[in-house]
Amino acid sequence: MRERAMDLYEHQARELLDHGGVLVPRAEVVDSPEAARAAAERLGGRVVIKAQVKTGGRGKAGGVKRAEDPAAAELTARRILGMDIKGHTVHRVMVAEPVEVERELYLGFTLDRAAGRFLAIASAEGGMEIEEVAAHRPEAVARIAIDPAEGVTGAKAAEIAAAGHLPPETAGTIRRLWTVLTTHDALLVEVNPLVVTRDGAIVALDGKVTLDDNARFRQPSWDGSADRTEARADDRDRTRESLEARAAAAGLGYVKLDGQVGVIGNGAGLVMSTLDVVAGCGARPADFLDIGGGASARVMADGLSLVLDDPDVRSVLVNVFGGITACDAVADGIVRALDTVTLTKPLVVRLDGNNAARGRAILGQLAHPLVHQADTMDGAAARAAELAA
Amino acid sequence: MAIFLTKDSKVIVQGMTGAEGMKHTRRMLAAGTDVVGGVNPRKAGTRVDIDGRTVPVFGSVREAMDATGADVSVLFVPPPHAKAAVTEAADAGIPLAVVITEGIPVHDTVAFQAYARARATRIIGPNCPGLISPGQSNAGIIPADITKPGRIGLVSKSGTLTYQLMYELRDLGFSTCVGIGGDPVIGTTHIDALTAFEADPDTDLIVMIGEIGGEAEERAADFIRAHVTKPVVGYVAGFTAPEGRTMGHAGAIVSGSSGTAAAKKAALEAAGVRVGATPTETARLVLALLAEPSGNPA
């Protein structure tokens, strides 16, 4: 399983909005101060430099600055590139033409999980403080459910604009944003601020889009986009990214964490639970690795060699409850992995459920000095935590 | 009795002739499920022999229902075709559709849930292991042989945690175990299952398993406080999950303070639910509750 939601960078979101007919400022994305200067020259001199990171609060962190001329654009880009914003390093900036803002509004479409529908969210009070407005004066933020069979018609767009106290002229933009959401299989399309300019145009000044990875099969244009644009990263990020990329290629659900106990299990819920039990034993999990339902010996072998290659891992815990997954296949996978990988770290295995006895016998026969078996999930976690200490 | 699925349930399988469909139809038959047909428009009129039983294949859900009186459909249809398959089942008026398929785009799920709701078809899932009423019927992929009939009801977002708790409490047994699925949008919710277990005379105690993401457990906690008189024992997975990362299930993602395991545990405990720190401790809480005079009507 891959990650299921893909956040886009602002510049990627801007491109989708632009193609969808929503007005956006002219802009270019660059990765050097010199290129920022050249872009500013092309855009008419005065520009806004915006850090491209996948996190909110860029403005407050100093990641969004005006520049009065190309020389200032170069200087500003030099300051922002390389900046750390909430743990995200800035590798690219967007150089955008400035917009004369009359009013700032908020408009978004997001999933209401409980109702199982998409919601329009609209407010006449857009801008940086929208989260606070939503928290303290919820009545200032309108939430309108969308009937999936009808979508956003002209009448619905007018209703959304009225409910959010947006000018009636925003109705066209509301419909276009809905079309962006549905045609691209997005889980979230958010424009904050949506601005009314001095000359009355409705412009998306900033945009956020999250795509649904489950729709990849019908959205072929996504391949090769998204995360691969992040070219450089520090060493820690690189280790993480290379392990996660290997996992994705092998079809494993993997998330790198920052502890010492490598965790492998079957099923997202059981693996999450295993992380908790490891943490309850006073150790920290090094990863989340789900070999999935019906895992074969080969998948188990891939997963084990991946976790053993993580330099942070000091012990490995394999926790499997065999449902569709057969425990003997898991044990075979461990044996196979040990043919190609030299085990240098202790491995604690707990097998229960389908074919557990056969699986335990296979590991018993292996009689490897670093392979330990445990009878229970809690006991296995305690052992792995102890061995990682 | 059991909820949603009983020995009288007549089950058809959409996608039966595919590899997953065949494998699990065989398991369901072995568990005693009355599988009365499969659906595949390209193989209509053929028959499939499974372990000495012959299961007819129909061209549509409607034909299958007309011919067999089926009232449950289990779907193993791949993601690109899942929306059409669920829509067809709802159009045919099947009372219960169990969607095992993992990886359905959310826009499709939103569309078919609304469609099914308008036609009074109950959906379980998607991305779920289905449900089992031990000793009676099994609709989905839950292993049938790890437990036996009993008086505990279980509702869970996670497949393997369902199995783990079934196994921990195998000596007590279950009325019904329902895996409602880990996707952000699901048909049958914790609250729907709690409602049905509360009304089921054969269920004495309810085990509810949640995980990080969304606020379904918090809503369930409010519901329990107001409407559930039977004892409820809870478990929530994902205390150590980092913020903003998806942990396998699409729904299991934490953003900010909402949806955390700690918040869910606190909400459940405030509603009088005893919440275990691990699956094993959760099982122990169940045993302790049933040992109390008030927890055991029998």
XYZ file of N, CA and C in Angstrom, chain B residues 41-216:
528
model
N -21.261 -10.946 -15.771
C -22.059 -10.853 -17.004
C -21.465 -11.664 -18.159
N -20.130 -11.862 -18.157
C -19.522 -12.590 -19.268
C -19.606 -14.103 -19.074
N -19.961 -14.536 -17.869
C -20.018 -15.985 -17.629
C -21.406 -16.430 -17.182
N -22.398 -15.599 -17.511
C -23.766 -15.928 -17.100
C -24.163 -17.297 -17.629
N -24.848 -18.085 -16.804
C -25.330 -19.397 -17.240
C -24.347 -20.510 -16.975
N -23.109 -20.190 -16.620
C -22.151 -21.253 -16.321
C -22.272 -21.638 -14.841
N -21.528 -22.649 -14.468
C -21.519 -23.093 -13.070
C -20.090 -23.298 -12.634
N -19.863 -23.109 -11.348
C -18.527 -23.321 -10.811
C -18.604 -24.396 -9.743
N -17.717 -25.372 -9.846
C -17.680 -26.426 -8.829
C -16.640 -26.098 -7.779
N -17.086 -26.000 -6.559
C -16.166 -25.689 -5.464
C -16.333 -26.731 -4.371
N -15.307 -27.529 -4.172
C -15.311 -28.547 -3.122
C -16.614 -29.350 -3.100
N -17.029 -29.790 -4.261
C -18.204 -30.649 -4.321
C -19.526 -29.909 -4.367
N -19.478 -28.573 -4.268
C -20.735 -27.834 -4.402
C -20.737 -27.082 -5.721
N -21.896 -27.016 -6.326
C -21.996 -26.328 -7.605
C -22.680 -24.985 -7.391
N -21.982 -23.931 -7.785
C -22.537 -22.585 -7.601
C -22.806 -21.968 -8.967
N -24.069 -21.593 -9.224
C -24.383 -21.013 -10.531
C -23.882 -19.574 -10.661
N -23.533 -19.197 -11.898
C -23.098 -17.827 -12.165
C -24.197 -17.113 -12.937
N -24.571 -15.934 -12.455
C -25.639 -15.154 -13.082
C -25.070 -13.934 -13.789
N -25.872 -13.395 -14.711
C -25.411 -12.255 -15.492
C -25.547 -10.929 -14.758
N -26.406 -10.894 -13.752
C -26.596 -9.645 -13.019
C -27.049 -9.960 -11.602
N -26.953 -8.965 -10.743
C -27.400 -9.132 -9.360
C -28.901 -9.393 -9.353
N -29.637 -8.674 -10.204
C -31.092 -8.847 -10.273
C -31.462 -10.291 -10.604
N -30.809 -10.840 -11.638
C -31.084 -12.234 -12.013
C -30.773 -13.186 -10.865
N -29.663 -12.943 -10.206
C -29.256 -13.813 -9.102
C -30.276 -13.750 -7.976
N -30.750 -12.543 -7.664
C -31.737 -12.394 -6.585
C -33.052 -13.071 -6.963
N -33.477 -12.860 -8.216
C -34.737 -13.456 -8.665
C -34.671 -14.980 -8.587
N -33.519 -15.529 -8.975
C -33.412 -16.982 -9.052
C -33.190 -17.635 -7.688
N -32.570 -16.922 -6.760
C -32.130 -17.589 -5.525
C -32.705 -16.978 -4.248
N -33.265 -15.791 -4.341
C -33.723 -15.118 -3.120
C -32.577 -14.557 -2.289
N -31.442 -14.309 -2.937
C -30.264 -13.779 -2.233
C -30.581 -12.444 -1.556
N -30.021 -12.252 -0.358
C -30.212 -10.981 0.332
C -28.907 -10.345 0.797
N -27.782 -10.960 0.445
C -26.476 -10.375 0.767
C -25.584 -10.535 -0.460
N -24.847 -9.463 -0.818
C -23.833 -9.611 -1.854
C -22.475 -9.249 -1.280
N -21.481 -10.085 -1.564
C -20.114 -9.781 -1.162
C -19.349 -9.424 -2.429
N -18.666 -8.262 -2.428
C -18.025 -7.780 -3.650
C -16.510 -7.894 -3.597
N -15.960 -8.615 -4.576
C -14.510 -8.711 -4.767
C -14.134 -8.060 -6.099
N -14.866 -7.038 -6.471
C -14.687 -6.406 -7.780
C -13.521 -5.417 -7.713
N -12.616 -5.414 -8.701
C -11.461 -4.506 -8.649
C -11.889 -3.029 -8.615
N -11.023 -2.151 -8.054
C -11.393 -0.751 -7.830
C -12.009 -0.022 -9.030
N -11.467 -0.192 -10.257
C -12.054 0.596 -11.358
C -13.527 0.261 -11.614
N -13.968 -0.949 -11.230
C -15.336 -1.365 -11.525
C -16.233 -1.418 -10.285
N -15.668 -1.034 -9.143
C -16.410 -1.196 -7.891
C -17.669 -0.330 -7.852
N -17.537 0.918 -8.318
C -18.689 1.819 -8.254
C -19.859 1.254 -9.072
N -19.573 0.780 -10.265
C -20.644 0.228 -11.103
C -21.261 -1.002 -10.449
N -20.432 -1.818 -9.809
C -20.930 -3.051 -9.201
C -21.831 -2.756 -8.002
N -21.422 -1.792 -7.176
C -22.253 -1.456 -6.009
C -23.555 -0.815 -6.481
N -23.448 0.046 -7.489
C -24.637 0.696 -8.027
C -25.617 -0.358 -8.539
N -25.089 -1.373 -9.214
C -25.951 -2.439 -9.721
C -26.634 -3.182 -8.579
N -25.884 -3.460 -7.533
C -26.459 -4.177 -6.387
C -27.569 -3.347 -5.739
N -27.340 -2.042 -5.622
C -28.351 -1.173 -5.017
C -29.585 -1.083 -5.914
N -29.354 -0.993 -7.216
C -30.482 -0.949 -8.156
C -31.340 -2.210 -8.051
N -30.680 -3.336 -7.810
C -31.415 -4.592 -7.699
C -32.146 -4.693 -6.359
N -31.799 -3.792 -5.433
C -32.500 -3.768 -4.153
C -31.970 -4.767 -3.135
N -30.711 -5.155 -3.255
C -30.153 -6.100 -2.273
C -30.095 -5.384 -0.908
N -30.507 -6.042 0.168
C -30.506 -5.350 1.465
C -29.107 -5.072 2.019
N -28.135 -5.954 1.726
C -26.802 -5.796 2.321
C -25.720 -6.054 1.268
N -24.816 -5.102 1.100
C -23.682 -5.269 0.181
C -22.387 -5.090 0.970
N -21.531 -6.114 0.925
C -20.286 -6.111 1.690
C -19.140 -5.883 0.703
N -18.519 -4.707 0.765
C -17.522 -4.323 -0.241
C -16.123 -4.559 0.326
N -15.505 -5.652 -0.115
C -14.183 -6.022 0.386
C -13.096 -5.189 -0.300
N -13.305 -4.806 -1.535
C -12.322 -4.122 -2.377
C -11.588 -3.000 -1.647
N -10.266 -3.015 -1.816
C -9.410 -1.988 -1.240
C -8.927 -1.075 -2.362
N -8.804 0.219 -2.088
C -8.219 1.125 -3.069
C -9.217 1.765 -4.010
N -10.473 1.901 -3.588
C -11.475 2.567 -4.428
C -11.311 4.083 -4.267
N -11.289 4.848 -5.377
C -11.190 6.303 -5.256
C -12.335 6.866 -4.408
N -12.012 7.854 -3.583
C -13.001 8.394 -2.647
C -14.214 8.985 -3.376
N -13.970 9.622 -4.530
C -15.116 10.189 -5.254
C -16.120 9.097 -5.654
N -15.623 7.911 -5.981
C -16.513 6.795 -6.320
C -17.262 6.323 -5.080
N -16.530 6.231 -3.964
C -17.168 5.760 -2.732
C -18.270 6.720 -2.296
N -17.986 8.021 -2.341
C -18.987 9.027 -1.975
C -20.236 8.835 -2.843
N -20.017 8.624 -4.139
C -21.151 8.489 -5.058
C -21.961 7.233 -4.748
N -21.297 6.093 -4.561
C -22.106 4.875 -4.382
C -22.725 4.766 -2.986
N -22.095 5.391 -1.997
C -22.724 5.381 -0.669
C -24.041 6.149 -0.713
N -24.028 7.325 -1.342
C -25.253 8.126 -1.413
C -26.318 7.381 -2.207
N -25.879 6.743 -3.286
C -26.797 6.007 -4.146
C -27.443 4.854 -3.377
N -26.617 4.114 -2.645
C -27.128 2.956 -1.906
C -28.059 3.397 -0.777
N -27.691 4.498 -0.101
C -28.506 4.980 1.013
C -29.913 5.316 0.510
N -29.964 5.941 -0.652
C -31.268 6.331 -1.199
C -32.110 5.118 -1.579
N -31.466 3.965 -1.747
C -32.200 2.763 -2.132
C -32.262 1.741 -1.004
N -31.944 2.187 0.215
C -32.053 1.338 1.408
C -31.180 0.086 1.336
N -30.072 0.162 0.613
C -29.094 -0.927 0.649
C -28.040 -0.587 1.696
N -27.863 -1.475 2.666
C -26.802 -1.255 3.648
C -25.470 -1.668 3.046
N -24.479 -0.778 3.169
C -23.141 -1.118 2.692
C -22.250 -1.365 3.898
N -21.449 -2.417 3.841
C -20.364 -2.570 4.812
C -19.072 -2.429 4.016
N -18.167 -1.546 4.472
C -16.941 -1.249 3.748
C -17.054 0.078 3.039
N -16.209 0.323 2.055
C -15.265 -0.621 1.438
C -13.970 -0.769 2.254
N -13.043 -1.543 1.652
C -11.749 -1.801 2.275
C -11.959 -2.433 3.645
N -12.770 -3.481 3.678
C -13.096 -4.116 4.955
C -12.968 -5.625 4.820
N -12.875 -6.339 5.949
C -12.812 -7.808 5.879
C -14.189 -8.463 5.858
N -15.257 -7.665 5.964
C -16.597 -8.235 5.976
C -17.063 -8.545 7.389
N -17.982 -9.513 7.487
C -18.525 -9.824 8.814
C -18.770 -11.320 8.936
N -18.744 -11.766 10.170
C -18.974 -13.184 10.442
C -19.869 -13.320 11.667
N -20.853 -14.188 11.553
C -21.630 -14.602 12.713
C -21.233 -16.054 12.933
N -20.276 -16.308 13.840
C -19.672 -17.645 13.942
C -20.721 -18.745 14.084
N -20.492 -19.806 13.350
C -21.410 -20.937 13.391
C -22.627 -20.760 12.498
N -22.815 -19.533 11.981
C -23.990 -19.285 11.146
C -23.602 -18.951 9.706
N -22.838 -17.872 9.549
C -22.509 -17.429 8.199
C -21.295 -16.514 8.236
N -20.603 -16.459 7.114
C -19.393 -15.644 7.006
C -19.416 -14.945 5.657
N -19.507 -13.616 5.640
C -19.563 -12.867 4.383
C -18.334 -11.983 4.293
N -17.294 -12.487 3.619
C -16.065 -11.715 3.490
C -14.858 -12.587 3.695
N -13.826 -12.032 4.289
C -12.528 -12.723 4.336
C -12.041 -12.995 5.761
N -12.905 -12.812 6.756
C -12.492 -13.075 8.135
C -12.282 -14.581 8.302
N -11.137 -15.008 8.859
C -10.940 -16.447 9.079
C -12.001 -16.973 10.040
N -12.641 -18.087 9.654
C -13.806 -18.558 10.415
C -13.419 -19.433 11.588
N -12.188 -19.970 11.553
C -11.896 -21.038 12.515
C -11.135 -20.569 13.753
N -11.024 -19.244 13.970
C -10.285 -18.813 15.165
C -11.188 -18.619 16.366
N -12.495 -18.688 16.171
C -13.362 -18.535 17.334
C -14.621 -19.362 17.140
N -15.611 -19.147 17.982
C -16.831 -19.956 17.947
C -18.015 -19.062 18.305
N -19.240 -19.583 18.229
C -20.385 -18.764 18.606
C -20.319 -18.376 20.079
N -20.788 -17.206 20.392
C -20.788 -16.734 21.770
C -21.629 -15.488 21.880
N -21.400 -14.703 22.922
C -22.322 -13.604 23.209
C -21.640 -12.242 23.199
N -20.455 -12.153 22.562
C -19.783 -10.860 22.433
C -20.006 -10.338 21.012
N -20.295 -9.053 20.893
C -20.361 -8.410 19.586
C -19.091 -7.615 19.362
N -18.559 -7.638 18.142
C -17.316 -6.922 17.892
C -17.462 -6.057 16.642
N -17.065 -4.792 16.746
C -17.061 -3.906 15.583
C -15.701 -3.235 15.508
N -15.106 -3.216 14.294
C -13.717 -2.784 14.175
C -13.442 -2.123 12.829
N -12.557 -1.120 12.863
C -12.087 -0.502 11.619
C -11.004 -1.342 10.951
N -10.331 -2.183 11.746
C -9.149 -2.877 11.235
C -9.387 -4.376 11.101
N -8.976 -4.956 9.986
C -9.127 -6.388 9.765
C -8.301 -7.217 10.728
N -6.994 -7.008 10.735
C -6.148 -7.884 11.558
C -6.398 -7.696 13.048
N -6.782 -6.484 13.462
C -7.106 -6.320 14.883
C -8.408 -7.036 15.221
N -9.313 -7.127 14.258
C -10.515 -7.943 14.452
C -10.096 -9.382 14.740
N -9.203 -9.913 13.909
C -8.772 -11.299 14.086
C -8.072 -11.475 15.437
N -7.217 -10.495 15.763
C -6.452 -10.585 17.002
C -7.399 -10.670 18.211
N -8.410 -9.800 18.245
C -9.350 -9.807 19.382
C -10.240 -11.050 19.369
N -10.629 -11.504 18.175
C -11.411 -12.745 18.090
C -10.614 -13.888 18.704
N -9.323 -13.884 18.407
C -8.451 -14.950 18.893
C -8.255 -14.837 20.405
N -8.012 -13.619 20.882
C -7.799 -13.424 22.321
C -9.031 -13.878 23.120
N -10.218 -13.690 22.524
C -11.459 -13.999 23.241
C -12.131 -15.266 22.680
N -11.312 -16.132 22.061
C -11.865 -17.293 21.349
C -12.670 -18.214 22.256
N -12.285 -18.279 23.533
C -12.983 -19.206 24.423
C -14.381 -18.715 24.789
N -14.603 -17.415 24.656
C -15.926 -16.866 24.960
C -16.840 -16.915 23.746
N -16.293 -16.612 22.588
C -17.075 -16.654 21.354
C -17.859 -15.378 21.094
N -18.396 -15.292 19.870
C -18.995 -14.046 19.384
C -20.369 -14.264 18.761
N -21.225 -13.254 18.915
C -22.494 -13.255 18.177
C -22.201 -12.864 16.727
N -21.598 -11.674 16.546
C -21.181 -11.235 15.214
C -19.924 -10.386 15.355
N -19.009 -10.508 14.395
C -17.852 -9.621 14.300
C -17.973 -8.867 12.980
N -17.969 -7.545 13.054
C -18.129 -6.726 11.853
C -16.878 -5.882 11.641
N -16.241 -6.036 10.481
C -15.135 -5.155 10.103
C -15.698 -4.066 9.206
N -15.737 -2.840 9.697
C -16.417 -1.770 8.950
C -15.503 -1.072 7.951
N -14.189 -1.344 8.032
C -13.283 -0.815 7.023
C -12.537 0.435 7.462
N -11.377 0.626 6.862
C -10.491 1.713 7.269
C -10.531 2.930 6.372
N -11.382 2.943 5.359
C -11.405 4.094 4.446
C -12.043 5.320 5.109
N -11.762 6.521 4.569
C -12.357 7.723 5.161
C -13.881 7.749 5.055
N -14.427 7.181 3.990
C -15.886 7.150 3.854
C -16.325 5.687 3.831
N -17.126 5.306 4.818
C -17.615 3.935 4.891
C -19.133 3.943 5.049
N -19.753 2.812 4.722
C -21.204 2.733 4.820
C -21.661 2.547 6.256
N -21.564 1.296 6.731
C -21.964 0.999 8.107
C -20.901 1.515 9.066
N -21.330 2.241 10.102
C -20.386 2.874 11.030
C -20.369 2.141 12.363
N -19.451 2.563 13.219
C -19.454 2.052 14.596
C -20.847 2.196 15.200
N -21.457 3.375 14.992
C -22.760 3.657 15.613
C -23.830 2.707 15.087
N -23.818 2.418 13.791
C -24.797 1.467 13.233
C -24.656 0.096 13.888
N -23.409 -0.340 14.051
C -23.182 -1.658 14.649
C -23.556 -1.644 16.130
N -23.215 -0.556 16.832
C -23.586 -0.456 18.253
C -25.103 -0.514 18.405
N -25.819 0.186 17.528
C -27.287 0.181 17.567
C -27.819 -1.245 17.426
N -27.262 -1.958 16.455
C -27.741 -3.320 16.197
C -27.372 -4.268 17.341
N -26.174 -4.126 17.891
C -25.780 -4.991 19.013
C -26.627 -4.702 20.255
N -26.915 -3.423 20.479
C -27.748 -3.054 21.635
C -29.112 -3.749 21.535
N -29.627 -3.849 20.303
C -30.960 -4.438 20.105
C -30.924 -5.960 20.023
N -29.739 -6.536 19.882
C -29.640 -7.990 19.668
C -29.688 -8.740 21.003
N -30.721 -9.547 21.228
C -30.832 -10.230 22.520
C -29.706 -11.238 22.767
N -28.977 -11.616 21.723
C -27.919 -12.607 21.896
C -26.534 -11.987 22.095
N -26.489 -10.679 22.233
C -25.212 -10.015 22.495
C -25.245 -9.416 23.901
N -24.248 -9.786 24.728
C -24.204 -9.288 26.109
C -23.227 -8.142 26.288
N -22.178 -8.129 25.481
C -21.103 -7.151 25.660
C -20.550 -6.804 24.283
N -20.119 -5.552 24.127
C -19.646 -5.108 22.820
C -18.182 -4.692 22.907
N -17.388 -5.180 21.957
C -16.004 -4.734 21.842
C -15.919 -3.834 20.616
N -15.354 -2.645 20.811
C -15.273 -1.673 19.726
C -13.811 -1.308 19.489
N -13.339 -1.539 18.257
C -11.943 -1.247 17.937
C -11.881 -0.069 16.970
N -11.122 0.931 17.361
C -10.954 2.099 16.494
C -9.497 2.323 16.193
N -9.245 3.349 15.408
C -7.871 3.746 15.145
C -7.859 5.234 14.831
N -6.641 5.793 14.725
C -6.490 7.226 14.502
C -7.199 7.693 13.230
N -7.477 8.978 13.175
C -8.073 9.576 11.989
C -9.558 9.809 12.148
N -10.032 10.942 11.625
C -11.456 11.248 11.667
C -11.957 11.433 13.091
N -13.258 11.334 13.262
C -13.804 11.489 14.604
C -14.926 10.475 14.855
N -14.864 9.356 14.151
C -15.921 8.341 14.279
C -16.004 7.806 15.707
